[in-house]
mmCIF file of C-alpha atoms and ligand atoms in Angstrom:
data_model
loop_
_atom_site.group_PDB
_atom_site.id
_atom_site.type_symbol
_atom_site.label_atom_id
_atom_site.label_comp_id
_atom_site.label_asym_id
_atom_site.label_seq_id
_atom_site.Cartn_x
_atom_site.Cartn_y
_atom_site.Cartn_z
ATOM 1 C CA UNK A 1 117.793 -3.199 174.962
ATOM 2 C CA UNK A 2 116.186 0.209 175.324
ATOM 3 C CA UNK A 3 112.745 0.218 176.879
ATOM 4 C CA UNK A 4 109.730 1.487 174.983
ATOM 5 C CA UNK A 5 108.616 4.897 176.210
ATOM 6 C CA UNK A 6 105.230 6.553 175.855
ATOM 7 C CA UNK A 7 103.455 9.602 177.131
ATOM 8 C CA UNK A 8 101.839 12.953 176.618
ATOM 9 C CA UNK A 9 103.409 16.277 175.695
ATOM 10 C CA UNK A 10 101.444 19.490 175.602
ATOM 11 C CA UNK A 11 102.470 22.431 173.423
ATOM 12 C CA UNK A 12 101.732 25.786 174.967
ATOM 13 C CA UNK A 13 102.604 29.351 174.034
ATOM 14 C CA UNK A 14 101.183 32.670 172.971
ATOM 15 C CA UNK A 15 98.864 32.665 169.947
ATOM 16 C CA UNK A 16 100.537 32.328 166.539
ATOM 17 C CA UNK A 17 103.814 30.887 167.847
ATOM 18 C CA UNK A 18 103.700 27.825 165.575
ATOM 19 C CA UNK A 19 102.281 25.149 167.898
ATOM 20 C CA UNK A 20 99.889 23.612 165.373
ATOM 21 C CA UNK A 21 102.371 23.734 162.507
ATOM 22 C CA UNK A 22 104.861 21.917 164.728
ATOM 23 C CA UNK A 23 102.260 19.336 165.748
ATOM 24 C CA UNK A 24 101.562 18.568 162.093
ATOM 25 C CA UNK A 25 105.279 18.345 161.273
ATOM 26 C CA UNK A 26 105.913 15.889 164.106
ATOM 27 C CA UNK A 27 102.889 13.739 163.256
ATOM 28 C CA UNK A 28 103.834 13.837 159.573
ATOM 29 C CA UNK A 29 100.328 14.728 158.450
ATOM 30 C CA UNK A 30 98.069 17.715 158.775
ATOM 31 C CA UNK A 31 95.706 17.127 161.677
ATOM 32 C CA UNK A 32 95.529 20.679 163.049
ATOM 33 C CA UNK A 33 94.673 23.767 161.052
ATOM 34 C CA UNK A 34 97.067 26.709 161.025
ATOM 35 C CA UNK A 35 96.915 30.323 159.942
ATOM 36 C CA UNK A 36 98.770 33.603 160.140
ATOM 37 C CA UNK A 37 96.024 34.967 162.435
ATOM 38 C CA UNK A 38 96.313 34.545 166.186
ATOM 39 C CA UNK A 39 93.850 32.268 168.013
ATOM 40 C CA UNK A 40 93.426 29.749 165.217
ATOM 41 C CA UNK A 41 93.246 26.675 167.456
ATOM 42 C CA UNK A 42 90.136 26.519 169.632
ATOM 43 C CA UNK A 43 90.214 23.049 171.154
ATOM 44 C CA UNK A 44 92.907 20.661 172.265
ATOM 45 C CA UNK A 45 93.940 18.344 169.465
ATOM 46 C CA UNK A 46 95.785 15.087 169.935
ATOM 47 C CA UNK A 47 98.350 13.996 167.387
ATOM 48 C CA UNK A 48 100.214 10.707 167.668
ATOM 49 C CA UNK A 49 103.873 10.141 166.798
ATOM 50 C CA UNK A 50 104.940 6.520 166.275
ATOM 51 C CA UNK A 51 108.580 5.473 166.488
ATOM 52 C CA UNK A 52 110.268 2.096 167.076
ATOM 53 C CA UNK A 53 111.322 3.099 170.572
ATOM 54 C CA UNK A 54 108.478 5.395 171.592
ATOM 55 C CA UNK A 55 104.986 6.698 171.132
ATOM 56 C CA UNK A 56 104.286 10.358 171.807
ATOM 57 C CA UNK A 57 100.848 11.836 172.139
ATOM 58 C CA UNK A 58 101.059 15.508 171.253
ATOM 59 C CA UNK A 59 98.443 17.802 172.701
ATOM 60 C CA UNK A 60 98.166 20.985 170.680
ATOM 61 C CA UNK A 61 96.391 23.726 172.618
ATOM 62 C CA UNK A 62 94.923 27.150 171.855
ATOM 63 C CA UNK A 63 97.373 30.023 172.272
ATOM 64 C CA UNK A 64 97.339 31.584 175.745
ATOM 65 C CA UNK A 65 96.661 35.271 176.220
ATOM 66 C CA UNK A 66 94.814 37.606 178.524
ATOM 67 C CA UNK A 67 91.199 36.859 177.613
ATOM 68 C CA UNK A 68 88.905 39.600 176.300
ATOM 69 C CA UNK A 69 85.828 37.487 175.622
ATOM 70 C CA UNK A 70 84.087 34.546 177.216
ATOM 71 C CA UNK A 71 85.452 32.409 174.385
ATOM 72 C CA UNK A 72 89.004 33.532 175.236
ATOM 73 C CA UNK A 73 88.419 32.659 178.883
ATOM 74 C CA UNK A 74 87.094 29.211 177.978
ATOM 75 C CA UNK A 75 90.145 28.540 175.783
ATOM 76 C CA UNK A 76 92.516 29.475 178.599
ATOM 77 C CA UNK A 77 90.668 27.185 181.027
ATOM 78 C CA UNK A 78 90.974 24.379 178.514
ATOM 79 C CA UNK A 79 94.740 24.748 178.302
ATOM 80 C CA UNK A 80 95.094 24.864 182.077
ATOM 81 C CA UNK A 81 93.109 21.639 182.387
ATOM 82 C CA UNK A 82 95.585 19.816 180.169
ATOM 83 C CA UNK A 83 98.659 20.832 182.217
ATOM 84 C CA UNK A 84 97.901 18.273 184.846
ATOM 85 C CA UNK A 85 97.362 15.407 182.392
ATOM 86 C CA UNK A 86 100.707 15.458 180.589
ATOM 87 C CA UNK A 87 104.266 14.226 181.177
ATOM 88 C CA UNK A 88 106.000 17.117 179.433
ATOM 89 C CA UNK A 89 104.968 20.716 178.816
ATOM 90 C CA UNK A 90 106.737 22.295 175.833
ATOM 91 C CA UNK A 91 106.662 26.081 175.715
ATOM 92 C CA UNK A 92 106.869 27.425 172.154
ATOM 93 C CA UNK A 93 108.543 30.767 171.540
ATOM 94 C CA UNK A 94 109.304 32.003 168.013
ATOM 95 C CA UNK A 95 112.915 32.778 167.134
ATOM 96 C CA UNK A 96 111.910 36.086 165.587
ATOM 97 C CA UNK A 97 110.000 37.623 168.499
ATOM 98 C CA UNK A 98 111.223 39.133 171.741
ATOM 99 C CA UNK A 99 110.252 37.350 174.935
ATOM 100 C CA UNK A 100 107.555 39.449 176.584
ATOM 101 C CA UNK A 101 105.202 39.661 179.528
ATOM 102 C CA UNK A 102 102.858 37.216 177.773
ATOM 103 C CA UNK A 103 105.549 34.507 177.830
ATOM 104 C CA UNK A 104 106.472 35.213 181.454
ATOM 105 C CA UNK A 105 102.802 35.001 182.409
ATOM 106 C CA UNK A 106 102.532 31.559 180.775
ATOM 107 C CA UNK A 107 105.673 30.253 182.523
ATOM 108 C CA UNK A 108 104.332 31.459 185.841
ATOM 109 C CA UNK A 109 100.996 29.732 185.192
ATOM 110 C CA UNK A 110 102.644 26.469 184.157
ATOM 111 C CA UNK A 111 104.990 26.377 187.144
ATOM 112 C CA UNK A 112 102.119 27.132 189.484
ATOM 113 C CA UNK A 113 99.640 24.624 188.020
ATOM 114 C CA UNK A 114 102.059 21.795 187.235
ATOM 115 C CA UNK A 115 105.146 22.235 189.416
ATOM 116 C CA UNK A 116 106.325 18.637 188.961
ATOM 117 C CA UNK A 117 105.869 18.311 185.213
ATOM 118 C CA UNK A 118 108.978 18.414 183.011
ATOM 119 C CA UNK A 119 109.211 21.753 181.248
ATOM 120 C CA UNK A 120 110.860 22.012 177.847
ATOM 121 C CA UNK A 121 111.601 25.092 175.742
ATOM 122 C CA UNK A 122 111.045 25.066 171.982
ATOM 123 C CA UNK A 123 112.368 27.924 169.849
ATOM 124 C CA UNK A 124 110.156 27.807 166.738
ATOM 125 C CA UNK A 125 110.476 29.300 163.225
ATOM 126 C CA UNK A 126 114.297 29.255 163.212
ATOM 127 C CA UNK A 127 114.262 29.515 159.399
ATOM 128 C CA UNK A 128 113.169 33.150 159.788
ATOM 129 C CA UNK A 129 116.352 34.426 161.479
ATOM 130 C CA UNK A 130 120.150 34.088 161.409
ATOM 131 C CA UNK A 131 122.062 31.444 163.363
ATOM 132 C CA UNK A 132 123.282 34.140 165.750
ATOM 133 C CA UNK A 133 119.753 35.181 166.514
ATOM 134 C CA UNK A 134 118.738 31.565 167.118
ATOM 135 C CA UNK A 135 121.623 31.199 169.579
ATOM 136 C CA UNK A 136 120.581 34.368 171.398
ATOM 137 C CA UNK A 137 116.986 33.215 171.636
ATOM 138 C CA UNK A 138 118.090 29.819 173.010
ATOM 139 C CA UNK A 139 119.909 31.633 175.807
ATOM 140 C CA UNK A 140 116.942 33.919 176.464
ATOM 141 C CA UNK A 141 114.470 31.023 176.658
ATOM 142 C CA UNK A 142 116.851 29.091 178.869
ATOM 143 C CA UNK A 143 116.971 32.055 181.262
ATOM 144 C CA UNK A 144 113.190 32.318 181.184
ATOM 145 C CA UNK A 145 112.639 28.654 182.076
ATOM 146 C CA UNK A 146 115.508 28.079 184.467
ATOM 147 C CA UNK A 147 118.598 25.874 184.344
ATOM 148 C CA UNK A 148 116.853 22.510 184.566
ATOM 149 C CA UNK A 149 114.868 22.982 181.328
ATOM 150 C CA UNK A 150 116.251 21.789 178.009
ATOM 151 C CA UNK A 151 115.673 24.086 174.988
ATOM 152 C CA UNK A 152 115.398 22.831 171.401
ATOM 153 C CA UNK A 153 115.424 24.981 168.228
ATOM 154 C CA UNK A 154 113.186 23.853 165.368
ATOM 155 C CA UNK A 155 111.698 24.852 162.020
ATOM 156 C CA UNK A 156 108.416 23.063 161.380
ATOM 157 C CA UNK A 157 108.082 24.605 157.925
ATOM 158 C CA UNK A 158 111.538 23.434 156.786
ATOM 159 C CA UNK A 159 111.458 20.247 158.846
ATOM 160 C CA UNK A 160 114.745 21.166 160.536
ATOM 161 C CA UNK A 161 115.340 19.532 163.914
ATOM 162 C CA UNK A 162 111.861 17.973 164.061
ATOM 163 C CA UNK A 163 113.320 14.498 164.575
ATOM 164 C CA UNK A 164 115.693 15.840 167.227
ATOM 165 C CA UNK A 165 112.768 17.313 169.103
ATOM 166 C CA UNK A 166 110.923 13.986 168.897
ATOM 167 C CA UNK A 167 113.970 12.238 170.405
ATOM 168 C CA UNK A 168 114.326 14.783 173.199
ATOM 169 C CA UNK A 169 110.645 14.548 174.124
ATOM 170 C CA UNK A 170 110.746 10.737 173.948
ATOM 171 C CA UNK A 171 113.718 10.647 176.311
ATOM 172 C CA UNK A 172 111.642 12.463 178.946
ATOM 173 C CA UNK A 173 108.718 10.037 178.756
ATOM 174 C CA UNK A 174 108.159 7.239 181.264
ATOM 175 C CA UNK A 175 108.635 3.634 180.200
ATOM 176 C CA UNK A 176 105.364 2.092 179.135
ATOM 177 C CA UNK A 177 103.350 0.582 176.302
ATOM 178 C CA UNK A 178 101.787 2.403 173.354
ATOM 179 C CA UNK A 179 98.414 4.044 173.975
ATOM 180 C CA UNK A 180 97.221 4.058 170.351
ATOM 181 C CA UNK A 181 97.393 1.391 167.637
ATOM 182 C CA UNK A 182 100.028 1.710 164.930
ATOM 183 C CA UNK A 183 99.129 4.109 162.165
ATOM 184 C CA UNK A 184 96.550 6.101 164.110
ATOM 185 C CA UNK A 185 97.600 9.741 163.766
ATOM 186 C CA UNK A 186 94.891 11.581 165.672
ATOM 187 C CA UNK A 187 91.809 11.041 167.792
ATOM 188 C CA UNK A 188 89.967 13.925 166.155
ATOM 189 C CA UNK A 189 86.519 12.837 164.970
ATOM 190 C CA UNK A 190 86.148 13.168 161.201
ATOM 191 C CA UNK A 191 83.405 15.760 161.589
ATOM 192 C CA UNK A 192 85.667 17.976 163.661
ATOM 193 C CA UNK A 193 88.446 17.672 161.094
ATOM 194 C CA UNK A 194 86.018 18.622 158.346
ATOM 195 C CA UNK A 195 84.697 21.637 160.251
ATOM 196 C CA UNK A 196 88.241 22.776 160.995
ATOM 197 C CA UNK A 197 89.378 22.486 157.389
ATOM 198 C CA UNK A 198 86.388 24.585 156.306
ATOM 199 C CA UNK A 199 87.252 27.195 158.938
ATOM 200 C CA UNK A 200 90.873 27.231 157.775
ATOM 201 C CA UNK A 201 89.817 27.807 154.161
ATOM 202 C CA UNK A 202 87.427 30.565 155.230
ATOM 203 C CA UNK A 203 90.138 32.265 157.340
ATOM 204 C CA UNK A 204 92.357 32.638 154.298
ATOM 205 C CA UNK A 205 92.461 36.305 153.333
ATOM 206 C CA UNK A 206 89.968 37.721 155.847
ATOM 207 C CA UNK A 207 91.108 40.465 158.156
ATOM 208 C CA UNK A 208 90.533 42.342 161.376
ATOM 209 C CA UNK A 209 88.129 40.744 163.810
ATOM 210 C CA UNK A 210 86.479 38.401 161.346
ATOM 211 C CA UNK A 211 88.685 35.348 162.052
ATOM 212 C CA UNK A 212 87.610 35.428 165.693
ATOM 213 C CA UNK A 213 83.966 35.750 164.726
ATOM 214 C CA UNK A 214 83.941 32.628 162.608
ATOM 215 C CA UNK A 215 82.745 29.223 163.786
ATOM 216 C CA UNK A 216 81.912 26.175 161.673
ATOM 217 C CA UNK A 217 79.489 23.387 162.510
ATOM 218 C CA UNK A 218 78.900 20.231 160.476
ATOM 219 C CA UNK A 219 75.162 19.710 160.345
ATOM 220 C CA UNK A 220 74.827 16.490 158.451
ATOM 221 C CA UNK A 221 76.943 13.941 156.591
ATOM 222 C CA UNK A 222 75.047 11.609 154.268
ATOM 223 C CA UNK A 223 76.034 9.127 151.580
ATOM 224 C CA UNK A 224 74.968 10.352 148.130
ATOM 225 C CA UNK A 225 71.792 8.673 146.931
ATOM 226 C CA UNK A 226 72.952 7.913 143.413
ATOM 227 C CA UNK A 227 76.548 7.158 144.397
ATOM 228 C CA UNK A 228 77.173 5.979 147.952
ATOM 229 C CA UNK A 229 80.934 6.273 147.639
ATOM 230 C CA UNK A 230 80.414 10.006 147.740
ATOM 231 C CA UNK A 231 79.376 11.952 150.831
ATOM 232 C CA UNK A 232 77.113 14.966 151.042
ATOM 233 C CA UNK A 233 78.469 17.231 153.764
ATOM 234 C CA UNK A 234 76.300 20.083 155.039
ATOM 235 C CA UNK A 235 78.102 22.737 157.051
ATOM 236 C CA UNK A 236 77.118 26.050 158.593
ATOM 237 C CA UNK A 237 79.555 28.937 158.887
ATOM 238 C CA UNK A 238 78.520 31.181 161.763
ATOM 239 C CA UNK A 239 79.555 34.827 161.896
ATOM 240 C CA UNK A 240 78.585 37.495 164.398
ATOM 241 C CA UNK A 241 77.177 40.237 162.158
ATOM 242 C CA UNK A 242 75.374 40.617 158.811
ATOM 243 C CA UNK A 243 78.305 42.648 157.411
ATOM 244 C CA UNK A 244 80.583 39.668 158.060
ATOM 245 C CA UNK A 245 78.158 37.374 156.315
ATOM 246 C CA UNK A 246 78.418 39.538 153.218
ATOM 247 C CA UNK A 247 82.238 39.353 153.325
ATOM 248 C CA UNK A 248 82.294 35.581 153.679
ATOM 249 C CA UNK A 249 79.843 35.067 150.820
ATOM 250 C CA UNK A 250 81.491 37.616 148.537
ATOM 251 C CA UNK A 251 80.171 39.189 145.364
ATOM 252 C CA UNK A 252 77.648 36.867 143.769
ATOM 253 C CA UNK A 253 78.794 34.098 146.142
ATOM 254 C CA UNK A 254 82.273 34.033 144.603
ATOM 255 C CA UNK A 255 84.209 33.939 147.843
ATOM 256 C CA UNK A 256 82.138 31.204 149.444
ATOM 257 C CA UNK A 257 82.604 29.133 146.313
ATOM 258 C CA UNK A 258 86.403 29.476 146.582
ATOM 259 C CA UNK A 259 86.261 28.498 150.244
ATOM 260 C CA UNK A 260 84.186 25.448 149.337
ATOM 261 C CA UNK A 261 86.582 24.313 146.634
ATOM 262 C CA UNK A 262 89.671 24.727 148.833
ATOM 263 C CA UNK A 263 88.076 22.970 151.806
ATOM 264 C CA UNK A 264 86.710 20.123 149.698
ATOM 265 C CA UNK A 265 90.157 19.315 148.291
ATOM 266 C CA UNK A 266 91.707 19.215 151.762
ATOM 267 C CA UNK A 267 88.906 17.108 153.214
ATOM 268 C CA UNK A 268 89.014 14.630 150.328
ATOM 269 C CA UNK A 269 92.765 14.243 150.736
ATOM 270 C CA UNK A 270 92.577 13.564 154.442
ATOM 271 C CA UNK A 271 89.484 11.334 154.452
ATOM 272 C CA UNK A 272 90.258 9.597 151.172
ATOM 273 C CA UNK A 273 86.586 9.959 150.192
ATOM 274 C CA UNK A 274 85.009 12.179 147.577
ATOM 275 C CA UNK A 275 82.594 14.695 149.019
ATOM 276 C CA UNK A 276 80.022 17.207 147.925
ATOM 277 C CA UNK A 277 80.230 20.226 150.189
ATOM 278 C CA UNK A 278 77.194 22.388 150.955
ATOM 279 C CA UNK A 279 78.088 25.581 152.800
ATOM 280 C CA UNK A 280 75.560 27.862 154.469
ATOM 281 C CA UNK A 281 76.360 31.118 156.243
ATOM 282 C CA UNK A 282 74.359 32.244 159.273
ATOM 283 C CA UNK A 283 74.575 35.108 161.745
ATOM 284 C CA UNK A 284 74.735 34.212 165.435
ATOM 285 C CA UNK A 285 74.898 37.635 167.039
ATOM 286 C CA UNK A 286 77.940 38.087 169.335
ATOM 287 C CA UNK A 287 78.282 34.346 169.934
ATOM 288 C CA UNK A 288 81.785 34.747 171.426
ATOM 289 C CA UNK A 289 80.293 36.514 174.468
ATOM 290 C CA UNK A 290 77.080 34.555 174.845
ATOM 291 C CA UNK A 291 77.213 31.478 177.105
ATOM 292 C CA UNK A 292 74.175 29.881 175.497
ATOM 293 C CA UNK A 293 75.465 30.229 171.956
ATOM 294 C CA UNK A 294 78.955 29.120 173.004
ATOM 295 C CA UNK A 295 77.443 25.925 174.349
ATOM 296 C CA UNK A 296 75.582 25.376 171.096
ATOM 297 C CA UNK A 297 78.825 25.770 169.186
ATOM 298 C CA UNK A 298 80.600 23.265 171.392
ATOM 299 C CA UNK A 299 82.616 25.499 173.754
HETATM 300 N N1 GTP B 1 108.669 30.591 158.620
HETATM 301 C C1 GTP B 1 108.024 29.787 159.460
HETATM 302 N N2 GTP B 1 106.737 30.037 159.753
HETATM 303 C C2 GTP B 1 106.097 29.206 160.617
HETATM 304 C C3 GTP B 1 106.746 28.088 161.214
HETATM 305 N N3 GTP B 1 105.867 27.477 162.026
HETATM 306 C C4 GTP B 1 104.714 28.174 161.923
HETATM 307 N N4 GTP B 1 104.851 29.226 161.076
HETATM 308 C C5 GTP B 1 103.794 30.192 160.691
HETATM 309 O O1 GTP B 1 103.315 30.862 161.826
HETATM 310 C C6 GTP B 1 101.895 31.106 161.733
HETATM 311 C C7 GTP B 1 101.197 30.550 162.950
HETATM 312 O O2 GTP B 1 101.296 29.143 162.950
HETATM 313 P P1 GTP B 1 100.307 28.218 163.777
HETATM 314 O O3 GTP B 1 100.899 26.864 163.761
HETATM 315 O O4 GTP B 1 98.898 28.380 163.303
HETATM 316 O O5 GTP B 1 100.455 28.861 165.231
HETATM 317 P P2 GTP B 1 99.719 28.439 166.597
HETATM 318 O O6 GTP B 1 100.713 28.647 167.675
HETATM 319 O O7 GTP B 1 99.119 27.101 166.459
HETATM 320 O O8 GTP B 1 98.584 29.558 166.693
HETATM 321 P P3 GTP B 1 97.226 29.528 167.603
HETATM 322 O O9 GTP B 1 96.509 28.263 167.315
HETATM 323 O O10 GTP B 1 96.488 30.721 167.108
HETATM 324 O O11 GTP B 1 97.659 29.663 169.024
HETATM 325 C C8 GTP B 1 101.447 30.467 160.421
HETATM 326 O O12 GTP B 1 101.377 31.479 159.429
HETATM 327 C C9 GTP B 1 102.564 29.471 160.119
HETATM 328 O O13 GTP B 1 102.730 29.228 158.742
HETATM 329 C C10 GTP B 1 108.129 27.846 160.875
HETATM 330 O O14 GTP B 1 108.775 26.894 161.312
HETATM 331 N N5 GTP B 1 108.700 28.721 159.999
HETATM 332 MG MG1 MG B 2 97.218 26.463 166.714
#
């Protein structure tokens, strides 16, 4: 009989390398938001993978980079804190990007902070390149991590090799009982999920620095008076400047309305409850650099 294994694996990598998309693919449900802009994830998110022989707790982290703002610094600290709490650290590197100083910096950090933790390489987005290029990247990542590290290629979007990766990670976990009850897919509070889905909808189609300037806070969730199976959700979208507020709201409020519709559908699907979404946009000047405002926004 094979023993049941359980433990924690943390996904690290540069921003935009596919960590959250992979987390969702392994969990089998969307629990982390994703986008084509770097620095989408801003807090560690736990996803749970249940199998007959194992339970894996996936810790999706913000992308690591040289910080330019206080927010960036806080995100890096957050990732470093999780190194010491996990059984496996999986470094994500896309198949279609050259390994650079950013990746080497992360490996150095990981080896320094968690010298005893099992390190695993994951080559992500393999659907974007040829088989030859995947093979080359596997070799390159293997050289980066050293001979003792296993490297697994995967496409989260196509679902290729996701189950293989789950098996490889499970094999590196210690024997032990499950941490979470069957069927539980995340420990994210519902309010956080809601705020994140609103931020994801609002990120769609905005450019330049605006994605970084956006933060969402759920102010209040109340059952509807006339129909208590429906929830009234009040959320505030914070931006850093009045010009950004105008972009988010759009002409005659058109853009904000689209954001609301998209977010509502996602939230209803995940919570299984019908909601009425009230979105308000406010300016919190330069919140990314202001310790007091960062605290207010939960960082
Ligand atoms: N073609 C392809 N695209 C992918 C795959 N995985 C992720 N992507 C895309 O890559 C972009 C970044 O994905 P995310 O999962 O948000 O990346 P991340 O590493 O979590 O980013 P941060 O949270 O900003 O650090 C998105 O546009 C995804 O759709 C994949 O397997 N194939
Ligand atoms: Mg992410």
